[in-house]
Structure formats: structure tokens, C-alpha cells
Coordinates of N, CA and C in Angstrom, one line a residue:
X1 N -63.3 37.9 -34.8 CA -61.8 37.9 -34.6 C -61.5 38.9 -33.5
X2 N -60.7 38.5 -32.5 CA -60.3 39.4 -31.5 C -59.2 40.3 -32.0
X3 N -59.4 41.6 -31.6 CA -58.4 42.6 -32.0 C -57.1 42.3 -31.2
X4 N -56.0 42.3 -31.9 CA -54.7 42.2 -31.2 C -54.0 43.5 -31.1
X5 N -53.3 43.7 -30.0 CA -52.6 45.0 -29.8 C -51.2 44.8 -30.4
X6 N -50.7 45.8 -31.1 CA -49.3 45.8 -31.6 C -48.3 46.0 -30.5
X7 N -48.7 46.4 -29.3 CA -47.7 46.6 -28.3 C -47.2 45.2 -27.7
X8 N -48.0 44.1 -28.0 CA -47.6 42.8 -27.5 C -46.6 42.1 -28.5
X9 N -46.5 42.7 -29.7 CA -45.6 42.2 -30.7 C -44.2 42.7 -30.5
X10 N -43.2 41.8 -30.6 CA -41.8 42.2 -30.3 C -41.1 42.4 -31.7
X11 N -40.5 43.6 -31.8 CA -39.8 43.9 -33.0 C -38.5 43.2 -33.0
X12 N -38.3 42.3 -34.0 CA -37.1 41.5 -34.0 C -36.3 41.9 -35.3
X13 N -37.0 42.1 -36.4 CA -36.4 42.4 -37.7 C -36.2 43.8 -38.0
X14 N -35.2 44.1 -38.6 CA -34.9 45.5 -39.1 C -35.1 45.6 -40.6
X15 N -35.1 46.7 -41.2 CA -35.4 46.9 -42.6 C -34.4 46.0 -43.5
X16 N -33.2 45.9 -43.1 CA -32.2 45.0 -43.8 C -32.7 43.6 -43.9
X17 N -33.3 43.1 -42.8 CA -33.8 41.7 -42.8 C -35.0 41.6 -43.8
X18 N -35.9 42.5 -43.8 CA -37.0 42.5 -44.7 C -36.6 42.6 -46.1
X19 N -35.6 43.5 -46.4 CA -35.0 43.6 -47.7 C -34.4 42.2 -48.2
X20 N -33.7 41.6 -47.3 CA -33.1 40.3 -47.7 C -34.1 39.2 -48.0
X21 N -35.2 39.2 -47.2 CA -36.2 38.2 -47.4 C -36.9 38.5 -48.8
X22 N -37.2 39.7 -49.1 CA -37.9 40.0 -50.4 C -36.9 39.8 -51.5
X23 N -35.7 40.3 -51.5 CA -34.8 40.2 -52.6 C -34.4 38.7 -52.7
X24 N -34.2 38.1 -51.6 CA -33.9 36.6 -51.7 C -34.9 35.8 -52.4
X25 N -36.2 36.1 -52.1 CA -37.3 35.4 -52.8 C -37.2 35.6 -54.3
X26 N -37.0 36.8 -54.7 CA -36.9 37.1 -56.2 C -35.7 36.4 -56.8
X27 N -34.6 36.5 -56.1 CA -33.4 35.9 -56.7 C -33.5 34.4 -56.8
X28 N -34.1 33.7 -55.7 CA -34.3 32.3 -55.7 C -35.3 31.9 -56.8
X29 N -36.2 32.8 -57.1 CA -37.1 32.5 -58.2 C -36.4 32.5 -59.6
X30 N -35.4 33.4 -59.7 CA -34.6 33.5 -60.9 C -33.8 32.2 -61.1
X31 N -33.2 31.8 -60.0 CA -32.4 30.6 -60.1 C -33.2 29.3 -60.3
X32 N -34.3 29.2 -59.6 CA -35.0 27.9 -59.6 C -36.3 27.9 -60.3
X33 N -36.7 28.9 -61.0 CA -38.0 28.9 -61.6 C -38.0 29.5 -63.0
X34 N -37.6 30.8 -63.0 CA -37.7 31.6 -64.2 C -36.8 31.0 -65.3
X35 N -35.7 30.5 -64.9 CA -34.7 30.0 -66.0 C -35.3 28.8 -66.8
X36 N -36.3 28.1 -66.2 CA -37.0 27.1 -67.0 C -37.8 27.6 -68.2
X37 N -38.1 28.9 -68.1 CA -38.9 29.6 -69.2 C -38.1 29.9 -70.5
X38 N -36.7 29.8 -70.4 CA -35.9 30.2 -71.5 C -36.3 29.3 -72.7
X39 N -36.3 28.0 -72.6 CA -36.5 27.1 -73.7 C -37.8 27.3 -74.3
X40 N -38.9 27.6 -73.6 CA -40.2 27.7 -74.1 C -40.5 29.1 -74.7
X41 N -40.1 30.1 -73.9 CA -40.5 31.5 -74.3 C -39.4 32.2 -75.0
X42 N -38.2 31.8 -75.0 CA -37.1 32.5 -75.6 C -36.7 33.8 -74.9
X43 N -35.8 34.5 -75.5 CA -35.3 35.7 -74.9 C -36.3 36.8 -74.8
X44 N -37.0 37.1 -75.9 CA -38.0 38.2 -75.9 C -39.2 37.8 -75.1
X45 N -39.6 36.6 -75.2 CA -40.8 36.1 -74.5 C -40.6 36.2 -73.0
X46 N -39.3 35.8 -72.5 CA -39.0 35.8 -71.1 C -38.9 37.3 -70.7
X47 N -38.4 38.2 -71.5 CA -38.3 39.6 -71.2 C -39.7 40.2 -71.0
X48 N -40.6 39.8 -71.9 CA -42.0 40.3 -71.7 C -42.6 39.8 -70.4
X49 N -42.4 38.5 -70.1 CA -42.9 37.9 -68.9 C -42.3 38.5 -67.7
X50 N -41.0 38.8 -67.7 CA -40.3 39.5 -66.6 C -40.9 40.9 -66.4
X51 N -41.2 41.6 -67.5 CA -41.7 43.0 -67.3 C -43.1 42.9 -66.7
X52 N -44.0 41.9 -67.1 CA -45.3 41.8 -66.5 C -45.2 41.4 -65.0
X53 N -44.3 40.5 -64.7 CA -44.1 40.1 -63.3 C -43.6 41.2 -62.5
X54 N -42.7 42.0 -63.0 CA -42.2 43.2 -62.3 C -43.3 44.1 -62.0
X55 N -44.2 44.4 -62.9 CA -45.3 45.3 -62.7 C -46.2 44.7 -61.6
X56 N -46.4 43.4 -61.6 CA -47.2 42.7 -60.6 C -46.6 42.8 -59.2
X57 N -45.3 42.6 -59.2 CA -44.5 42.7 -57.9 C -44.7 44.1 -57.3
X58 N -44.5 45.1 -58.2 CA -44.6 46.5 -57.7 C -46.0 46.8 -57.1
X59 N -47.0 46.4 -57.9 CA -48.4 46.6 -57.4 C -48.7 45.8 -56.1
X60 N -48.1 44.6 -56.0 CA -48.3 43.7 -54.8 C -47.6 44.4 -53.6
X61 N -46.4 44.9 -53.8 CA -45.6 45.5 -52.8 C -46.4 46.8 -52.2
X62 N -46.9 47.6 -53.1 CA -47.6 48.8 -52.7 C -48.9 48.4 -52.0
X63 N -49.6 47.4 -52.5 CA -50.9 47.0 -51.9 C -50.6 46.4 -50.5
X64 N -49.6 45.5 -50.4 CA -49.4 44.9 -49.2 C -48.9 45.9 -48.1
X65 N -48.1 46.8 -48.6 CA -47.6 47.9 -47.7 C -48.7 48.7 -47.1
X66 N -49.6 49.1 -48.0 CA -50.8 49.9 -47.6 C -51.7 49.1 -46.6
X67 N -51.9 47.8 -46.9 CA -52.6 46.9 -46.0 C -51.9 46.8 -44.6
X68 N -50.6 46.6 -44.7 CA -49.8 46.5 -43.4 C -50.0 47.7 -42.5
X69 N -49.9 48.9 -43.2 CA -50.1 50.1 -42.4 C -51.5 50.4 -41.9
X70 N -52.5 50.0 -42.7 CA -53.8 50.2 -42.2 C -54.4 49.2 -41.3
X71 N -53.9 47.9 -41.4 CA -54.4 46.8 -40.6 C -53.2 46.1 -40.0
X72 N -52.6 46.7 -38.9 CA -51.3 46.1 -38.4 C -51.5 44.9 -37.5
X73 N -51.8 43.8 -38.2 CA -52.0 42.5 -37.4 C -50.9 41.5 -37.9
X74 N -50.6 40.6 -37.0 CA -49.6 39.6 -37.3 C -50.2 38.5 -38.2
X75 N -51.5 38.6 -38.5 CA -52.1 37.6 -39.3 C -51.9 37.7 -40.8
X76 N -51.4 38.8 -41.2 CA -51.0 39.0 -42.7 C -52.3 38.9 -43.5
X77 N -52.1 38.0 -44.6 CA -53.2 37.9 -45.6 C -54.5 37.5 -44.9
X78 N -54.5 36.6 -43.9 CA -55.7 36.2 -43.2 C -56.4 37.5 -42.6
X79 N -55.7 38.3 -41.9 CA -56.3 39.5 -41.3 C -56.9 40.4 -42.3
X80 N -56.2 40.6 -43.4 CA -56.7 41.5 -44.5 C -57.9 41.0 -45.1
X81 N -57.9 39.7 -45.5 CA -59.1 39.1 -46.1 C -60.3 39.0 -45.1
X82 N -60.0 38.7 -43.9 CA -61.1 38.7 -42.9 C -61.7 40.1 -42.8
X83 N -61.0 41.1 -42.8 CA -61.5 42.5 -42.7 C -62.3 42.8 -43.9
X84 N -61.8 42.4 -45.1 CA -62.4 42.8 -46.3 C -63.6 41.9 -46.7
X85 N -63.4 40.6 -46.5 CA -64.4 39.6 -47.0 C -65.1 38.8 -46.0
X86 N -64.8 39.0 -44.7 CA -65.5 38.3 -43.6 C -64.8 37.0 -43.3
X87 N -65.4 36.2 -42.4 CA -64.8 34.9 -42.0 C -64.4 34.0 -43.1
X88 N -65.3 33.8 -44.1 CA -65.0 32.8 -45.1 C -63.8 33.3 -46.0
X89 N -63.8 34.6 -46.3 CA -62.6 35.1 -47.1 C -61.3 34.9 -46.3
X90 N -61.4 35.2 -44.9 CA -60.2 35.0 -44.1 C -59.8 33.5 -44.0
X91 N -60.8 32.6 -44.0 CA -60.5 31.2 -44.0 C -59.7 30.8 -45.3
X92 N -60.3 31.2 -46.4 CA -59.6 30.9 -47.7 C -58.2 31.5 -47.8
X93 N -58.0 32.8 -47.4 CA -56.7 33.4 -47.4 C -55.8 32.7 -46.4
X94 N -56.3 32.3 -45.2 CA -55.5 31.6 -44.3 C -55.0 30.3 -44.8
X95 N -55.9 29.5 -45.4 CA -55.5 28.2 -45.9 C -54.6 28.4 -47.1
X96 N -54.8 29.4 -48.0 CA -53.9 29.6 -49.1 C -52.5 29.9 -48.6
X97 N -52.4 30.7 -47.5 CA -51.1 31.1 -46.9 C -50.4 29.8 -46.3
X98 N -51.2 29.0 -45.7 CA -50.7 27.8 -45.1 C -50.2 26.8 -46.1
X99 N -50.9 26.7 -47.2 CA -50.4 25.8 -48.3 C -49.1 26.4 -48.9
X100 N -49.1 27.7 -49.1 CA -47.9 28.3 -49.6 C -46.7 28.0 -48.7
X101 N -46.9 28.2 -47.4 CA -45.8 28.0 -46.4 C -45.4 26.5 -46.4
X102 N -46.4 25.6 -46.5 CA -46.1 24.2 -46.4 C -45.4 23.6 -47.7
X103 N -45.7 24.2 -48.8 CA -45.1 23.8 -50.1 C -43.8 24.5 -50.5
X104 N -43.7 25.7 -50.1 CA -42.5 26.5 -50.5 C -41.2 25.9 -50.0
X105 N -41.1 25.6 -48.8 CA -39.8 25.1 -48.2 C -39.4 23.7 -48.9
X106 N -40.3 22.7 -49.0 CA -39.9 21.5 -49.6 C -39.6 21.7 -51.1
X107 N -40.3 22.7 -51.8 CA -40.0 23.0 -53.2 C -38.6 23.5 -53.3
X108 N -38.2 24.4 -52.4 CA -36.8 25.0 -52.5 C -35.8 23.9 -52.1
X109 N -36.2 23.0 -51.2 CA -35.3 21.9 -50.8 C -35.1 20.9 -52.0
X110 N -36.1 20.6 -52.7 CA -36.0 19.8 -53.9 C -35.2 20.4 -55.0
X111 N -35.4 21.7 -55.2 CA -34.6 22.5 -56.1 C -33.1 22.5 -55.8
X112 N -32.8 22.7 -54.5 CA -31.4 22.6 -54.1 C -30.9 21.2 -54.2
X113 N -31.7 20.2 -53.9 CA -31.2 18.8 -54.0 C -31.0 18.5 -55.5
X114 N -31.8 19.0 -56.4 CA -31.6 18.8 -57.8 C -30.4 19.4 -58.3
X115 N -30.1 20.6 -57.8 CA -28.9 21.4 -58.2 C -27.7 20.7 -57.7
X116 N -27.7 20.2 -56.5 CA -26.6 19.4 -55.9 C -26.3 18.2 -56.7
X117 N -27.4 17.5 -57.0 CA -27.3 16.3 -57.9 C -26.7 16.6 -59.2
X118 N -27.1 17.7 -59.8 CA -26.5 18.1 -61.1 C -25.0 18.3 -61.0
X119 N -24.6 18.9 -59.8 CA -23.1 19.1 -59.6 C -22.4 17.8 -59.3
X120 N -23.0 17.0 -58.4 CA -22.5 15.8 -57.9 C -23.5 14.6 -58.2
X121 N -23.5 14.0 -59.3 CA -24.5 13.0 -59.7 C -24.6 11.8 -58.7
X122 N -23.6 11.6 -57.9 CA -23.7 10.5 -56.9 C -24.6 10.8 -55.7
X123 N -24.9 12.1 -55.5 CA -25.8 12.5 -54.4 C -27.3 12.4 -54.9
X124 N -28.1 11.5 -54.3 CA -29.5 11.4 -54.8 C -30.3 12.7 -54.4
X125 N -31.2 13.0 -55.3 CA -32.0 14.2 -55.1 C -32.8 14.2 -53.8
X126 N -33.5 13.1 -53.6 CA -34.4 13.0 -52.4 C -33.6 13.1 -51.1
X127 N -32.5 12.5 -51.0 CA -31.7 12.5 -49.7 C -31.2 14.0 -49.5
X128 N -30.7 14.6 -50.6 CA -30.2 15.9 -50.5 C -31.3 16.9 -50.1
X129 N -32.5 16.7 -50.7 CA -33.7 17.5 -50.4 C -34.0 17.4 -48.9
X130 N -34.0 16.2 -48.4 CA -34.3 15.9 -47.0 C -33.3 16.6 -46.1
X131 N -32.0 16.5 -46.5 CA -31.0 17.2 -45.7 C -31.2 18.7 -45.7
X132 N -31.5 19.3 -46.8 CA -31.8 20.7 -46.9 C -33.0 21.1 -46.0
X133 N -34.0 20.2 -46.1 CA -35.2 20.5 -45.3 C -34.9 20.5 -43.8
X134 N -34.1 19.5 -43.4 CA -33.7 19.4 -41.9 C -32.9 20.7 -41.6
X135 N -32.0 21.1 -42.5 CA -31.2 22.3 -42.3 C -32.1 23.5 -42.1
X136 N -33.1 23.7 -43.0 CA -34.0 24.8 -42.8 C -34.8 24.8 -41.5
X137 N -35.2 23.6 -41.1 CA -35.9 23.4 -39.8 C -35.1 23.9 -38.7
X138 N -33.8 23.4 -38.7 CA -32.9 23.7 -37.6 C -32.6 25.2 -37.6
X139 N -32.4 25.8 -38.8 CA -32.2 27.2 -38.9 C -33.4 28.0 -38.3
X140 N -34.6 27.6 -38.6 CA -35.8 28.3 -38.1 C -36.0 28.1 -36.6
X141 N -35.5 27.0 -36.1 CA -35.6 26.7 -34.7 C -34.7 27.6 -33.9
X142 N -33.6 28.1 -34.5 CA -32.8 29.1 -33.8 C -33.5 30.4 -33.5
X143 N -34.4 30.8 -34.3 CA -35.2 32.0 -34.0 C -35.4 32.8 -35.3
X144 N -36.3 33.7 -35.2 CA -36.7 34.6 -36.4 C -35.5 35.4 -36.8
X145 N -34.9 36.1 -35.8 CA -33.8 37.0 -36.1 C -32.6 36.3 -36.7
X146 N -32.3 35.1 -36.1 CA -31.1 34.3 -36.6 C -31.4 33.8 -38.1
X147 N -32.6 33.4 -38.3 CA -33.0 33.0 -39.7 C -32.9 34.1 -40.7
X148 N -33.4 35.3 -40.2 CA -33.4 36.5 -41.1 C -32.0 37.0 -41.3
X149 N -31.1 36.8 -40.3 CA -29.7 37.2 -40.5 C -29.0 36.3 -41.5
X150 N -29.3 35.0 -41.4 CA -28.8 34.1 -42.4 C -29.3 34.5 -43.8
X151 N -30.6 34.9 -43.9 CA -31.1 35.4 -45.2 C -30.3 36.6 -45.7
X152 N -30.0 37.5 -44.8 CA -29.2 38.7 -45.2 C -27.9 38.2 -45.8
X153 N -27.2 37.3 -45.1 CA -25.9 36.8 -45.6 C -26.0 36.2 -46.9
X154 N -27.0 35.3 -47.1 CA -27.1 34.5 -48.4 C -27.5 35.5 -49.5
X155 N -28.4 36.4 -49.2 CA -28.9 37.4 -50.2 C -27.7 38.3 -50.7
X156 N -26.9 38.8 -49.7 CA -25.8 39.6 -50.1 C -24.8 38.8 -51.0
X157 N -24.6 37.5 -50.6 CA -23.7 36.7 -51.4 C -24.3 36.5 -52.9
X158 N -25.6 36.3 -52.9 CA -26.3 36.1 -54.2 C -26.2 37.4 -55.1
X159 N -26.4 38.6 -54.5 CA -26.3 39.8 -55.2 C -24.8 40.0 -55.7
X160 N -23.9 39.7 -54.9 CA -22.5 39.9 -55.3 C -22.2 38.9 -56.5
X161 N -22.7 37.7 -56.4 CA -22.5 36.7 -57.4 C -23.2 37.2 -58.7
X162 N -24.4 37.7 -58.7 CA -25.0 38.2 -59.9 C -24.3 39.4 -60.5
X163 N -23.8 40.3 -59.6 CA -23.0 41.5 -60.1 C -21.7 41.0 -60.8
X164 N -21.1 40.0 -60.2 CA -19.8 39.4 -60.7 C -20.1 38.8 -62.1
X165 N -21.2 38.0 -62.1 CA -21.6 37.4 -63.4 C -21.9 38.4 -64.5
X166 N -22.6 39.4 -64.1 CA -22.9 40.5 -65.1 C -21.7 41.2 -65.6
X167 N -20.7 41.4 -64.6 CA -19.5 42.1 -65.0 C -18.6 41.2 -65.9
X168 N -18.7 39.9 -65.8 CA -17.9 39.0 -66.6 C -18.6 38.8 -68.0
X169 N -19.9 38.7 -68.0 CA -20.6 38.4 -69.2 C -20.9 39.6 -70.1
X170 N -21.2 40.7 -69.5 CA -21.6 41.9 -70.2 C -20.7 42.3 -71.4
X171 N -19.4 42.3 -71.2 CA -18.6 42.7 -72.3 C -18.7 41.8 -73.6
X172 N -19.2 40.6 -73.4 CA -19.3 39.6 -74.5 C -20.7 39.6 -75.0
X173 N -21.6 40.4 -74.6 CA -23.0 40.4 -75.0 C -23.1 40.9 -76.5
X174 N -23.9 40.1 -77.3 CA -24.1 40.5 -78.7 C -25.7 40.4 -78.9
X175 N -26.2 41.5 -79.4 CA -27.7 41.5 -79.7 C -28.1 40.5 -80.7
X176 N -27.2 40.1 -81.6 CA -27.6 39.1 -82.6 C -27.8 37.8 -81.9
X177 N -27.0 37.4 -81.0 CA -27.2 36.2 -80.2 C -28.5 36.2 -79.4
X178 N -28.7 37.4 -78.8 CA -29.9 37.6 -78.0 C -31.2 37.4 -78.8
X179 N -31.2 37.8 -80.0 CA -32.4 37.8 -80.9 C -32.4 36.5 -81.8
X180 N -31.5 35.6 -81.6 CA -31.5 34.4 -82.5 C -32.8 33.6 -82.4
X181 N -33.3 33.3 -81.2 CA -34.5 32.6 -81.1 C -35.4 33.3 -80.1
X182 N -36.0 34.4 -80.5 CA -36.6 35.3 -79.5 C -37.9 34.8 -78.9
X183 N -38.7 34.0 -79.6 CA -40.0 33.5 -79.1 C -40.3 32.2 -79.8
X184 N -39.6 31.1 -79.4 CA -39.8 29.8 -80.1 C -41.2 29.2 -80.1
X185 N -41.9 29.4 -79.0 CA -43.2 28.8 -78.9 C -44.2 29.6 -79.8
X186 N -44.0 30.9 -79.9 CA -44.8 31.7 -80.8 C -44.6 31.2 -82.3
X187 N -43.4 31.0 -82.6 CA -43.0 30.5 -84.0 C -43.7 29.2 -84.3
X188 N -43.7 28.3 -83.3 CA -44.3 26.9 -83.5 C -45.8 27.1 -83.6
X189 N -46.4 28.0 -82.8 CA -47.9 28.2 -82.9 C -48.3 28.8 -84.2
X190 N -47.4 29.7 -84.8 CA -47.8 30.4 -86.0 C -47.7 29.4 -87.2
X191 N -46.9 28.4 -87.2 CA -46.7 27.5 -88.4 C -47.5 26.2 -88.2

């Protein structure tokens, strides 16, 4: 692998852009993924899962930050795996990253299409998903900085929404309701 110089890389993103990308990923996971766990795991089960995932995120962030500082390549996971495990490890990491990038955007588009269909049943999921996919492509064609700036805007809106939601819901929280069905799957497995 040829060594690349960091002086050829152009700094486009600022820390606020990186914050928005990371926080936006976690918030979108909350909206379109984690909430599906409530029915199966219950309130306590999801709390336990959230704590485990939080620990994993923290260790991932520190590991990735250390790798970024010690191996400053634009290749990301490919460069790190190549350095640690050789060409085959780099190949596997590169393909895993490629699959992640190829699947993530359509998955988010389908989630948004499903959500739009839920709000407006006349709008088909597939057509809405294709529309969102085209929107994402156009947004990325504008450039990295423009796409990241859009992420900042959307993430700040999402954080404000979550804070507003917590402000409205928190005064009505009752521990009895929270503990009503704490781990339904565990109860089913025990009986």
C-alpha cells in the first residue's frame, strides 16, 4: 500500500460537522432501530441493552480516535486493518465498509419511506424510499461540506425535538408504568 501524505488532504469539516454526523447516527438509530426492541425486551431489557451499547460506543470512539491519530490515512478501517492484519485483513475491512455504506443509505431511505407511509398511507413505501434515496444522492453531489452542514442542521433539530419531548413527558413519568412489563421475553422463556 502506498503511503499517502496528509498534506494532500483538504480539511473541509470542522468539529461541529463531526459531532453532527456521530450524534445524528445515534439519534437515527434511536428513531429507526432501537424502538423496535421495546416489544421484545421491555423497558428494563432495553435499558440493559442501551447500557451495553453505550459502553461499546465509548470503547469504539476511543479506539477509532487512537487509530486515527496513529495512522492518519483517508482509508479509515481499511488502512487500520491493512496495517494490523496485512492485505487480506485490509481487504475484508474494505469490503465490510463498502457493504456498510451501500446498505446504510437505502436502509435509512426505506425507514423514512415507512415513516412517511405511516403518516400518509396513500404514499407507497417504495416510491417514498426512492425519493429519499435520490434526495440523499443529490445532497452528497453538492459536496462533503454541504452534506455535513445539512447534517448539523438536522441533528440540531433532532436534539431540540428530543429535549422538547423530554420536557413534555418527564413530568408525567411514573415508575409503576415503567416497570409494568420490564422484560417480556425473559418472562416467556422462564415459563
